[in-house]
């Protein structure tokens, strides 16, 4: 670009910023009014190879191509996906776009070399797929009651066989915090509400969102709920999630069984926690120690979530009120469960010696 045009363009950009013009309007005025050509990144003339080797697919999508095709079918993704901006592509390609984006915090520009589509188009496809999966499968993400109904006895037996003194504990609750980009204190004109302070966790010393999970011995996060502000406590998350009310509404499944949480959780009809205090006798200390050793699996599940889908751990991409951060994390945990079922287990299922259900069984709605 000649120096005269460069100077004119810079002055024009400053004027457009003062007038609060959108980027699209600014570029259109530069091109059509001033006649200045705008350089754009080239889009590679390539298409997604659906016959790629399994080892390449595993590294790119966390599933081989057979798994991607099976997942696309079982999730009910349309054969042809059409976004609100009329982007058209095959359903299996849209699934690959979402899995590739979740796998690692890569840029849409880098993804263009694989899919041969513009950054804007890839962004729209990713948002469409995340919204679609969450809307269709949010009940399964919250709690897969059909799986629990058939396997709750196996869960309790597996935990007891691993060293638990109790015979009726079937799952372990806990919370996890996902770090986010620091939001403005009063984003989008929220008067009297310090959003930056509300999502800041003094315990973790970071801005984050809080999620609640319920891990079973077969390696599944059978219940996942969120997000809440990072400043909230695990017990607050338990109350807001209405998990105990859900157990009461499905008492034919959960009566006689309990979930075991750390001492911060209350004791109720559905929840058992460890003994509190410093003056515990030997039996109470032994109980806490035995339950703590089998409860560590819940931490492995959250670690698996963050290992499989590194995108959610990159805080600079987790921009609250600019992107659907909470929905992306919920969908990521859903695909963590799908990955466990498709590959026949994970570290947790191996530890408890209990295989998860098949992918088809897990994705069968009641």
mmCIF file of C-alpha atoms in Angstrom, residues 129-138 331:
data_model
loop_
_atom_site.group_PDB
_atom_site.id
_atom_site.type_symbol
_atom_site.label_atom_id
_atom_site.label_comp_id
_atom_site.label_asym_id
_atom_site.label_seq_id
_atom_site.Cartn_x
_atom_site.Cartn_y
_atom_site.Cartn_z
ATOM 1 C CA UNK A 129 -22.561 -27.080 16.907
ATOM 2 C CA UNK A 130 -21.962 -26.221 20.570
ATOM 3 C CA UNK A 131 -25.454 -24.732 20.839
ATOM 4 C CA UNK A 132 -26.993 -27.694 18.992
ATOM 5 C CA UNK A 133 -25.335 -30.368 21.150
ATOM 6 C CA UNK A 134 -26.197 -28.588 24.395
ATOM 7 C CA UNK A 135 -29.821 -28.027 23.388
ATOM 8 C CA UNK A 136 -30.321 -31.660 22.345
ATOM 9 C CA UNK A 137 -28.426 -33.339 25.198
ATOM 10 C CA UNK A 138 -28.657 -31.018 28.209
ATOM 11 C CA UNK A 331 -20.308 -29.767 26.071
#
